[in-house]
CSV table of C-alpha atoms in Angstrom, one decimal:
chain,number,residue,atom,x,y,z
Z,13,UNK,CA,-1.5,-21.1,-2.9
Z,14,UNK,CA,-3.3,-19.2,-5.6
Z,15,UNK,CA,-6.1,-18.3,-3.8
Z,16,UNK,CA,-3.6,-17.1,-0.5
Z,17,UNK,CA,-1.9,-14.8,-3.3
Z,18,UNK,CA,-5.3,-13.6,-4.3
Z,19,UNK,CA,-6.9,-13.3,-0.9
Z,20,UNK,CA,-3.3,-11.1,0.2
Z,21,UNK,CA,-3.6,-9.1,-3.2
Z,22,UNK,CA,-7.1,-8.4,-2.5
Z,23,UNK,CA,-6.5,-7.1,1.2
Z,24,UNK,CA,-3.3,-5.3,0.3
Z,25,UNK,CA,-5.7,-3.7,-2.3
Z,26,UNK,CA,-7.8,-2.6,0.3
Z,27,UNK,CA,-5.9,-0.9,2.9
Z,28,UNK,CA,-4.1,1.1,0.0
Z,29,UNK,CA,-7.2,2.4,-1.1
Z,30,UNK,CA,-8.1,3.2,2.5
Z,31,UNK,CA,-4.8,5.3,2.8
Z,32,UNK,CA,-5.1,7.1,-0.2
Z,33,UNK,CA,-8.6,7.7,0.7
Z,34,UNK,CA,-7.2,9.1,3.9
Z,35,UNK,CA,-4.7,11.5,2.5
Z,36,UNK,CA,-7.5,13.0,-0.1
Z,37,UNK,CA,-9.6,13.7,3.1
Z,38,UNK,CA,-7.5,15.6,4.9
Z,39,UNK,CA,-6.4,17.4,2.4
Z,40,UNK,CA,-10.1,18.7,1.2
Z,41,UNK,CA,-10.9,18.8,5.0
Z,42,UNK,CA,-8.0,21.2,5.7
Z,43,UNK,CA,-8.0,23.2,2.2
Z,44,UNK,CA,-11.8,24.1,2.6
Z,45,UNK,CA,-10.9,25.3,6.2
Z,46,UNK,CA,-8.6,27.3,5.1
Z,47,UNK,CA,-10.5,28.6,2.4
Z,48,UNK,CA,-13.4,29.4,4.4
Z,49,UNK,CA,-11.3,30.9,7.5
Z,50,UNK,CA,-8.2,32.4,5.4
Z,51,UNK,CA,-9.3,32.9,2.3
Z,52,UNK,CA,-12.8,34.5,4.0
Z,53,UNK,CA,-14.6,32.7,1.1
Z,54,UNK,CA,-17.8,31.6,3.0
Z,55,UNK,CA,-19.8,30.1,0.8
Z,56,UNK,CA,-20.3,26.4,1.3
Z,57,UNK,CA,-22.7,26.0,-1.7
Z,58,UNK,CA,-20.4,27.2,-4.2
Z,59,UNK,CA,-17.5,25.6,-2.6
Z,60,UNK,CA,-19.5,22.1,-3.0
Z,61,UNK,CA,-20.5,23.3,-6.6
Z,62,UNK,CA,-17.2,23.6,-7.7
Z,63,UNK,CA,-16.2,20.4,-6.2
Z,64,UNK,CA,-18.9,18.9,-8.1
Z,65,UNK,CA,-17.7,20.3,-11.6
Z,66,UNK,CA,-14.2,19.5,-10.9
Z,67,UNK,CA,-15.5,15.8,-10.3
Z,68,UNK,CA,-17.5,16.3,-13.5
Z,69,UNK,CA,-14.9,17.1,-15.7
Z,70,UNK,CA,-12.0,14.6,-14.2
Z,71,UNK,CA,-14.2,11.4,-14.7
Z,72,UNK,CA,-15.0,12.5,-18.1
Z,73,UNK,CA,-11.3,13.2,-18.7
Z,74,UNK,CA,-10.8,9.8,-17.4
Z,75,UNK,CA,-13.5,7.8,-19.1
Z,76,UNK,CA,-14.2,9.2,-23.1
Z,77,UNK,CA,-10.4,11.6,-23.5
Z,78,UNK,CA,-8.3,9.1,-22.0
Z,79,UNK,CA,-10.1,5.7,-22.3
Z,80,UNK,CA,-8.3,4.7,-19.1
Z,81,UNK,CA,-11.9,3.2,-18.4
Z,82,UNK,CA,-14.3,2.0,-20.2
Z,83,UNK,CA,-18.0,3.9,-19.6
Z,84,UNK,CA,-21.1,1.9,-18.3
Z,85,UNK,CA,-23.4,2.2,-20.2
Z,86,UNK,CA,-26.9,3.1,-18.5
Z,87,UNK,CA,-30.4,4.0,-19.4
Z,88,UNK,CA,-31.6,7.7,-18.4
Z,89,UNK,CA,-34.8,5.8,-16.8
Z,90,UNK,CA,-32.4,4.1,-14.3
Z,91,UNK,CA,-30.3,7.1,-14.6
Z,92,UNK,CA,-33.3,8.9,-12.5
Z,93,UNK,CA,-34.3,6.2,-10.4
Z,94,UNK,CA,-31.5,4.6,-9.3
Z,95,UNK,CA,-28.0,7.3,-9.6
Z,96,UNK,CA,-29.8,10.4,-9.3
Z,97,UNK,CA,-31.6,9.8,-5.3
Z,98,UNK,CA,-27.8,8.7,-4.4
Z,99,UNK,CA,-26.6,12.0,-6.1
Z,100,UNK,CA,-29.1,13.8,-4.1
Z,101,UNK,CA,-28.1,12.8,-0.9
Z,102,UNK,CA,-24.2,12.7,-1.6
Z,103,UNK,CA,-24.8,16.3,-2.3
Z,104,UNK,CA,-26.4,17.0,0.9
Z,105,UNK,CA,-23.6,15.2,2.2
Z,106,UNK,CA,-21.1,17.3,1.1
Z,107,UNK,CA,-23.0,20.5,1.8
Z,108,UNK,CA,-23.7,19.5,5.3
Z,109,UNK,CA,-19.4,19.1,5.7
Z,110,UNK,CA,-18.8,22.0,4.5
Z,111,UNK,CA,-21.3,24.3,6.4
Z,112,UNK,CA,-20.0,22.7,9.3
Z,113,UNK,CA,-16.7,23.4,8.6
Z,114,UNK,CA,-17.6,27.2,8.0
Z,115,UNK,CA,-18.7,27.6,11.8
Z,116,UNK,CA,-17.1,24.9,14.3
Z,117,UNK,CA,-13.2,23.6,14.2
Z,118,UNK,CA,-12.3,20.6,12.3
Z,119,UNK,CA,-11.4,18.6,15.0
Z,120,UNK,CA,-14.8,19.1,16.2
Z,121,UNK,CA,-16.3,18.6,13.0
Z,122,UNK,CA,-14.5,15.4,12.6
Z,123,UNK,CA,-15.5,14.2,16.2
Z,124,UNK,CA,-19.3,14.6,15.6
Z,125,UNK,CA,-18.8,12.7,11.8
Z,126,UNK,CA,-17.5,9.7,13.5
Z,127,UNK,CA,-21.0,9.2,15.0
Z,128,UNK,CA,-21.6,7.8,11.2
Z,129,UNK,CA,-21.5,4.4,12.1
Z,130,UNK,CA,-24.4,4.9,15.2
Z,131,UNK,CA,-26.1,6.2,12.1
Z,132,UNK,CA,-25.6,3.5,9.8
Z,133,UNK,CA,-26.6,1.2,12.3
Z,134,UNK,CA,-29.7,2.9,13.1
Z,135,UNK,CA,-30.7,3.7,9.7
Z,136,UNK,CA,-30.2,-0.1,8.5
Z,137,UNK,CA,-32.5,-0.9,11.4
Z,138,UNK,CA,-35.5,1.2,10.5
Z,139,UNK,CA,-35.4,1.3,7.2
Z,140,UNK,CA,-33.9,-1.7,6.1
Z,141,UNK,CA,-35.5,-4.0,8.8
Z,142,UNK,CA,-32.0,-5.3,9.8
Z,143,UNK,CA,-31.2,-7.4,13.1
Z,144,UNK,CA,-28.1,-6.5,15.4
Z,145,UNK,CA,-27.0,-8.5,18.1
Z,146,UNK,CA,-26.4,-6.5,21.6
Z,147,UNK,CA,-22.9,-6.1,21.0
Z,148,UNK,CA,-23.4,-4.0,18.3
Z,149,UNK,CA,-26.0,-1.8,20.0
Z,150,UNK,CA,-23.3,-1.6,23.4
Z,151,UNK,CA,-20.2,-1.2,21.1
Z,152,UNK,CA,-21.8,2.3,20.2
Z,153,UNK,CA,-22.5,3.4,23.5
Z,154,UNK,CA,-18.6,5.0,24.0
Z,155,UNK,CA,-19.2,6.5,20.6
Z,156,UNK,CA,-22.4,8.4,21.1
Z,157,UNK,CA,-21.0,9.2,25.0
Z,158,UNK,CA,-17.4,10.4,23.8
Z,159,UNK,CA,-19.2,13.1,21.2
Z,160,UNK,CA,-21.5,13.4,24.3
Z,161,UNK,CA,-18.2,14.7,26.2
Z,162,UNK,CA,-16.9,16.6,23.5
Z,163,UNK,CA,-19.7,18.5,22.5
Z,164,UNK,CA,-20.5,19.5,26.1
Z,165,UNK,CA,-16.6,20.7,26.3
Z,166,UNK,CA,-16.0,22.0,22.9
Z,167,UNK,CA,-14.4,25.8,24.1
Z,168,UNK,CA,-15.6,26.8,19.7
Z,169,UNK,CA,-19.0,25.5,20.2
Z,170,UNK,CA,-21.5,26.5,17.5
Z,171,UNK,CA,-25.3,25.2,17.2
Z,172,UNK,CA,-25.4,25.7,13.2
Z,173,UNK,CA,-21.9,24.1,12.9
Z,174,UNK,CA,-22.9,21.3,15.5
Z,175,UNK,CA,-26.3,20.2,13.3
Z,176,UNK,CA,-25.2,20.5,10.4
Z,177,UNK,CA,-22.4,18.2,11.3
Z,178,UNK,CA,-24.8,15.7,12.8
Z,179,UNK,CA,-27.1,15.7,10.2
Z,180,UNK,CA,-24.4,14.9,7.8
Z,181,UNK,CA,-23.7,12.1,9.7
Z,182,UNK,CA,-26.8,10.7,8.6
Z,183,UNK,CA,-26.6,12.0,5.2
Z,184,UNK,CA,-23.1,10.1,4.6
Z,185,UNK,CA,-24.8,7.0,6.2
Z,186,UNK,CA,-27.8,6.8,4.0
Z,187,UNK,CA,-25.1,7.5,0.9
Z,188,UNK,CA,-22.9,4.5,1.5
Z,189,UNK,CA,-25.5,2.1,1.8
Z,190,UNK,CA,-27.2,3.6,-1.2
Z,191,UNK,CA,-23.6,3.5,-3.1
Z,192,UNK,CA,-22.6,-0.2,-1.5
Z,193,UNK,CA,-25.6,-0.8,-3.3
Z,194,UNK,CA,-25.3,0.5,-6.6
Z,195,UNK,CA,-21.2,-0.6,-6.7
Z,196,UNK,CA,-21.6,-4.2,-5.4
Z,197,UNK,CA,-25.6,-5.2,-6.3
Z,198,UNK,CA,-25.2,-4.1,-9.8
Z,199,UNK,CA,-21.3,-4.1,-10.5
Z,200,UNK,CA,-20.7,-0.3,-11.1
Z,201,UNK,CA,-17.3,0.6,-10.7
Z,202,UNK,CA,-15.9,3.7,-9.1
Z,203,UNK,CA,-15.5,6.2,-11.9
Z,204,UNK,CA,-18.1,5.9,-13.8
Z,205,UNK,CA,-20.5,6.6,-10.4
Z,206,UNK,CA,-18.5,9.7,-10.3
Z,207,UNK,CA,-19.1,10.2,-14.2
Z,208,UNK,CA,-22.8,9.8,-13.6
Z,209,UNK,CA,-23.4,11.3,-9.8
Z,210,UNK,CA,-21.1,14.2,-10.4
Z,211,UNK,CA,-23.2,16.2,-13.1
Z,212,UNK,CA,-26.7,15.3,-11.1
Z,213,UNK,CA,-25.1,17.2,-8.1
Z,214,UNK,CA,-24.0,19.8,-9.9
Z,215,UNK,CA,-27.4,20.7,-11.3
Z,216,UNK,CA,-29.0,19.9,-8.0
Z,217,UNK,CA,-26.5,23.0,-6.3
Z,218,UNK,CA,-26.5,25.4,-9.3
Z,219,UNK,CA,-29.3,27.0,-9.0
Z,220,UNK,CA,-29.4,27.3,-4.9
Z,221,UNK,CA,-25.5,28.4,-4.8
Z,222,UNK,CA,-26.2,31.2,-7.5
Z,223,UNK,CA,-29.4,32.5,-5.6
Z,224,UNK,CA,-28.0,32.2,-2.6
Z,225,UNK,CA,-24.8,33.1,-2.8
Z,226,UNK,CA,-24.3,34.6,-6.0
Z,227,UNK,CA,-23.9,38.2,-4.8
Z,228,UNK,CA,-21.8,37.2,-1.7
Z,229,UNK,CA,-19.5,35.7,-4.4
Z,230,UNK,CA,-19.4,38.8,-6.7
Z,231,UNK,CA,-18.6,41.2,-4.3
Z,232,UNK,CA,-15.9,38.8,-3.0
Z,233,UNK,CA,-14.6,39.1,-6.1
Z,234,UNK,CA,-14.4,42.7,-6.1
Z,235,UNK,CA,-13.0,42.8,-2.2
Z,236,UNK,CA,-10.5,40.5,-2.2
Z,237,UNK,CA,-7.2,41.1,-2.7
Z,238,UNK,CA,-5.5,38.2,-4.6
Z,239,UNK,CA,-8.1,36.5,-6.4
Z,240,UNK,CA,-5.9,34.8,-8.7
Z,241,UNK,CA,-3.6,32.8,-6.0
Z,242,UNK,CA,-7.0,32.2,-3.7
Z,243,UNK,CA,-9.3,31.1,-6.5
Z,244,UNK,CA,-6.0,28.6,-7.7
Z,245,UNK,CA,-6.5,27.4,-3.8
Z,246,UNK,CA,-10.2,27.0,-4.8
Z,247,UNK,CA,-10.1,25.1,-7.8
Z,248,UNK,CA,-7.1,23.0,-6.1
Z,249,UNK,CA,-9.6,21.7,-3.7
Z,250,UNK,CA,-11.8,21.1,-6.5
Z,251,UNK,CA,-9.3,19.2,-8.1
Z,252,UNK,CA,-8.8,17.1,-4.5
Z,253,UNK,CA,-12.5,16.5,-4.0
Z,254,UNK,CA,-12.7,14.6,-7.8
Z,255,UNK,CA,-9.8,12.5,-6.2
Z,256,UNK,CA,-11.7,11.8,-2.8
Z,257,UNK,CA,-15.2,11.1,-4.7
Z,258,UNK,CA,-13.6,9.0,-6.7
Z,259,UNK,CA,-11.2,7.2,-3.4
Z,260,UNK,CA,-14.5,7.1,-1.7
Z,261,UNK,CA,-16.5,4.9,-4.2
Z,262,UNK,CA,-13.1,2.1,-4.9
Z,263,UNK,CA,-12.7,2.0,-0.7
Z,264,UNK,CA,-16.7,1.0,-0.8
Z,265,UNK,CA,-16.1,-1.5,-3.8
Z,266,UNK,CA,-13.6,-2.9,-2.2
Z,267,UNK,CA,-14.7,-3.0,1.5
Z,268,UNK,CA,-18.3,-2.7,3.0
Z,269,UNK,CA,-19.9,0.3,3.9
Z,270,UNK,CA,-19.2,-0.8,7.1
Z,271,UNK,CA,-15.6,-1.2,7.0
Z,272,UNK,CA,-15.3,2.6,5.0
Z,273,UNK,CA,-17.5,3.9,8.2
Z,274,UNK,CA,-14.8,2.2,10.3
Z,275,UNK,CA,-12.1,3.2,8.6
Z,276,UNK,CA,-12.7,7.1,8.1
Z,277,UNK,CA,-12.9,7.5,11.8
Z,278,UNK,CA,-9.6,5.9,12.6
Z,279,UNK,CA,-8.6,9.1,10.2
Z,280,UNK,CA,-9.9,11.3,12.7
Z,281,UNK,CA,-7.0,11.5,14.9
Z,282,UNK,CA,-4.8,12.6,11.7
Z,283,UNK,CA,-7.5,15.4,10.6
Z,284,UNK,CA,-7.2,16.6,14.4
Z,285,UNK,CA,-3.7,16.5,14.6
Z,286,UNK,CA,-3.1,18.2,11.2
Z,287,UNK,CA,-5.9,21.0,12.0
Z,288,UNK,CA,-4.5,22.0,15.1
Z,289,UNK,CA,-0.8,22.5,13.7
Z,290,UNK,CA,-2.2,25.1,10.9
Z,291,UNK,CA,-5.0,26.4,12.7
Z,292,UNK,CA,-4.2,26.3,16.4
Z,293,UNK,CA,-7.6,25.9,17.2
Z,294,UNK,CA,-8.3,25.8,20.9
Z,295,UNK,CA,-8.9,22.1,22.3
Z,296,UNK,CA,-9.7,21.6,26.0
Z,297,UNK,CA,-8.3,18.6,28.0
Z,298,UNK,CA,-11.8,17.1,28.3
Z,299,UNK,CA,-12.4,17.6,24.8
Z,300,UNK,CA,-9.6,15.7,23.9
Z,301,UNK,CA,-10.4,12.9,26.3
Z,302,UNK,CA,-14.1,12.9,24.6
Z,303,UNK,CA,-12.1,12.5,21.4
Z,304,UNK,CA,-9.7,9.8,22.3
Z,305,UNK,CA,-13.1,7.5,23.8
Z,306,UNK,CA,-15.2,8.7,20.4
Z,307,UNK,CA,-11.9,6.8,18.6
Z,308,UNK,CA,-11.7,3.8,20.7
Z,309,UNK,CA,-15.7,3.3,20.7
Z,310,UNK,CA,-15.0,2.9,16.8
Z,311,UNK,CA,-12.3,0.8,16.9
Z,312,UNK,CA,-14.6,-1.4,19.3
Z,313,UNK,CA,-17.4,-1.2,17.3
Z,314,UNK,CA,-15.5,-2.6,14.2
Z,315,UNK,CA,-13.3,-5.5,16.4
Z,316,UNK,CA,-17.6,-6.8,17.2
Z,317,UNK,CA,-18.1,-6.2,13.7
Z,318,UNK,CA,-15.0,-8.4,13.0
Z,319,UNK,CA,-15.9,-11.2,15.7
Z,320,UNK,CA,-19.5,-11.2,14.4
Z,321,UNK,CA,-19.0,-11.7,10.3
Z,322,UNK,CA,-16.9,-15.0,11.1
Z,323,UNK,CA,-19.6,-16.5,13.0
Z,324,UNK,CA,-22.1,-19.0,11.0
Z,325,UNK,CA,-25.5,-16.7,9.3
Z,326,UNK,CA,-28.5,-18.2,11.2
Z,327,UNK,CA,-30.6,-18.8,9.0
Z,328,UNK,CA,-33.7,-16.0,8.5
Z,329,UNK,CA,-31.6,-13.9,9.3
Z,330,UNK,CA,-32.5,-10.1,7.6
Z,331,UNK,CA,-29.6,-9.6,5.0
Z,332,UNK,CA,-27.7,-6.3,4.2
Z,333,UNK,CA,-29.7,-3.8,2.3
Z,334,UNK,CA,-27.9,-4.5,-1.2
Z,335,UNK,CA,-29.4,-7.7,-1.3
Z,336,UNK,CA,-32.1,-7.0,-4.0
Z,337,UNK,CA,-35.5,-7.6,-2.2
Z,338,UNK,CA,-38.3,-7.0,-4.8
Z,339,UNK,CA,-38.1,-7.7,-8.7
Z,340,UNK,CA,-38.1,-4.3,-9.2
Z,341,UNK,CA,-34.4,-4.2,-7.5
Z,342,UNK,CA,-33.1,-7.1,-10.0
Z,343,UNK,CA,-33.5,-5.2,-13.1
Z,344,UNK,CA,-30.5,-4.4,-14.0
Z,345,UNK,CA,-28.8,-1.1,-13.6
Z,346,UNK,CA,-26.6,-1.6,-16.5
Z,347,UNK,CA,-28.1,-1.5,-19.9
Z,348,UNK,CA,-28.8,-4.6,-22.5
Z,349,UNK,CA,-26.2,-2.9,-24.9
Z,350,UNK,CA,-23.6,-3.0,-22.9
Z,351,UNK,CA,-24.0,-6.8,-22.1
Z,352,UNK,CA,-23.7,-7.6,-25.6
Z,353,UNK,CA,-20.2,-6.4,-26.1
């Protein structure tokens, strides 16, 4: 009976973090639109810096002002090998969104991201020598052929929008492996990743955001003609991305990386929706169709997913890519200090 109440606990744990995840990424989804679009502040790299420092500053709020966590200790030498290559790409990640969302719609955008779990497949393949049974490989084809469909009928079609968005599908794929990783293979908890990723990505974007965009921002500043109310806008999505970095890393401690690919596309249908009540964005009846087989490719994708994780491991079988697979990988991340508390 304990264990029921534990296992129900645990799964009621889940899907709350899923939802709240959810509503924090439709609300950065839609505020960066409108930042971009309305607010004709289009610069991506200092969009993503901000969100960065923002994240920065929360999980230090969190962690050392109001000890609602305790910090991880960690030593700078696995600082740089092990949190800074995931900082790296998570900051890609976020770049790649937001560049996308600067040139095609977000109901596009979010079409093309739900190719992530093609991408995570594929990726766990290659690199990570992983086996997948047929189903797995067929489950994607209505995925890849409904952003096939989409793309091909997409009336705001935009080739720099388009790549950028596919290339952060890999981007976010390589990222939640590499955080599934760090969270569950070396029991790091959500916040203090975001403590210790959020300052690498900052100085990672600094310096290209202030060369590249530094005197787009300036003379935005001297252009525009409420900075005060636009830059509160600004900050407020700042303020939302520390809440969906810090969503994103409890949904992948307490899921998969997987399940969180699965999960973030079943929130595609709400970012659409939401998108095309504030934006009115124009969205053909094919492109709608190469949505809606996009949606139920994922949802078939993670019912073969399902069916597959309660049948017996065969033995020999290539395990996920957290599993440590060298002794270099069994150090561990956290420091001797902080064991002997």
């Amino acid at each position: 009976m304990e264990d029921s109440k534990t296992s129900n606990w645990g799964m009621l744990r889940a899907v709350l973090s899923i939802l709240q995840w959810w509503a924090f990424n439709v609300t950065v989804i839609i505020m960066n639109k409108w930042i971009f679009q309305n607010l004709d502040f289009k610069f991506p790299l200092t969009v993503s810096c901000i969100h960065f420092i923002c994240s920065a500053v929360g999980a230090y709020t969190v962690i050392k002002l109001l000890k609602l966590k305790p910090l991880i200790e960690v030593d700078p030498e696995d600082r740089w090998r092990r949190i800074f290559p995931m900082s790296f790409v998570f900051c890609i990640n976020i770049v790649l969104g937001n560049v996308s969302l600067r040139y095609i719609p977000v109901s596009f955008m979010q079409t093309i991201k739900s190719f992530t779990p093609a991408t995570t497949v594929i990726l766990q393949w290659l690199v990570w020598r992983k086996v997948f049974e047929w189903r797995i490989w067929a489950s994607l084809v209505p995925i890849v052929g409904g952003i096939l469909l989409t793309s091909l009928s997409e009336l705001s079609f935009d080739i720099s929008g388009f790549c950028a968005a596919l290339f952060g599908c890999l981007a976010t794929s390589t990222k939640t492996i590499l955080a599934e990783s760090l969270l569950h293979g070396y029991k790091f908890d959500s916040i203090n990743t975001v403590y210790y990723m959020a300052p690498f990505a900052t100085m990672i974007l600094s310096v290209p955001a202030i060369l590249l965009e530094g005197a787009g921002v300036f003379n935005w500043f001297y252009t525009h003609e409420s900075v005060s109310s636009a830059m509160f806008i600004i900050f407020g999505s700042g303020v939302s991305a520390f809440c969906l970095n810090f969503s994103i890393f409890y949904v992948i401690h307490s899921t998969t990386a997987v399940t969180f690919n699965v999960a973030g596309n079943l929130k595609v249908a709400v970012a659409v929706l939401v998108s095309w009540l504030i934006f009115r964005n124009p969205i053909s009846v094919m492109n709608a169709f190469g949505c809606a087989v996009t949606l139920l490719g994922c949802t078939f994708y993670g019912y073969v997913r399902h069916k597959l994780s309660q049948q017996t491991v065969v033995p020999g079988t290539p395990r996920t890519p957290r599993t440590p697979r060298s002794l270099m990988e069994l150090l561990p991340l956290v420091s001797d200090k902080q064991d002997k508390i």
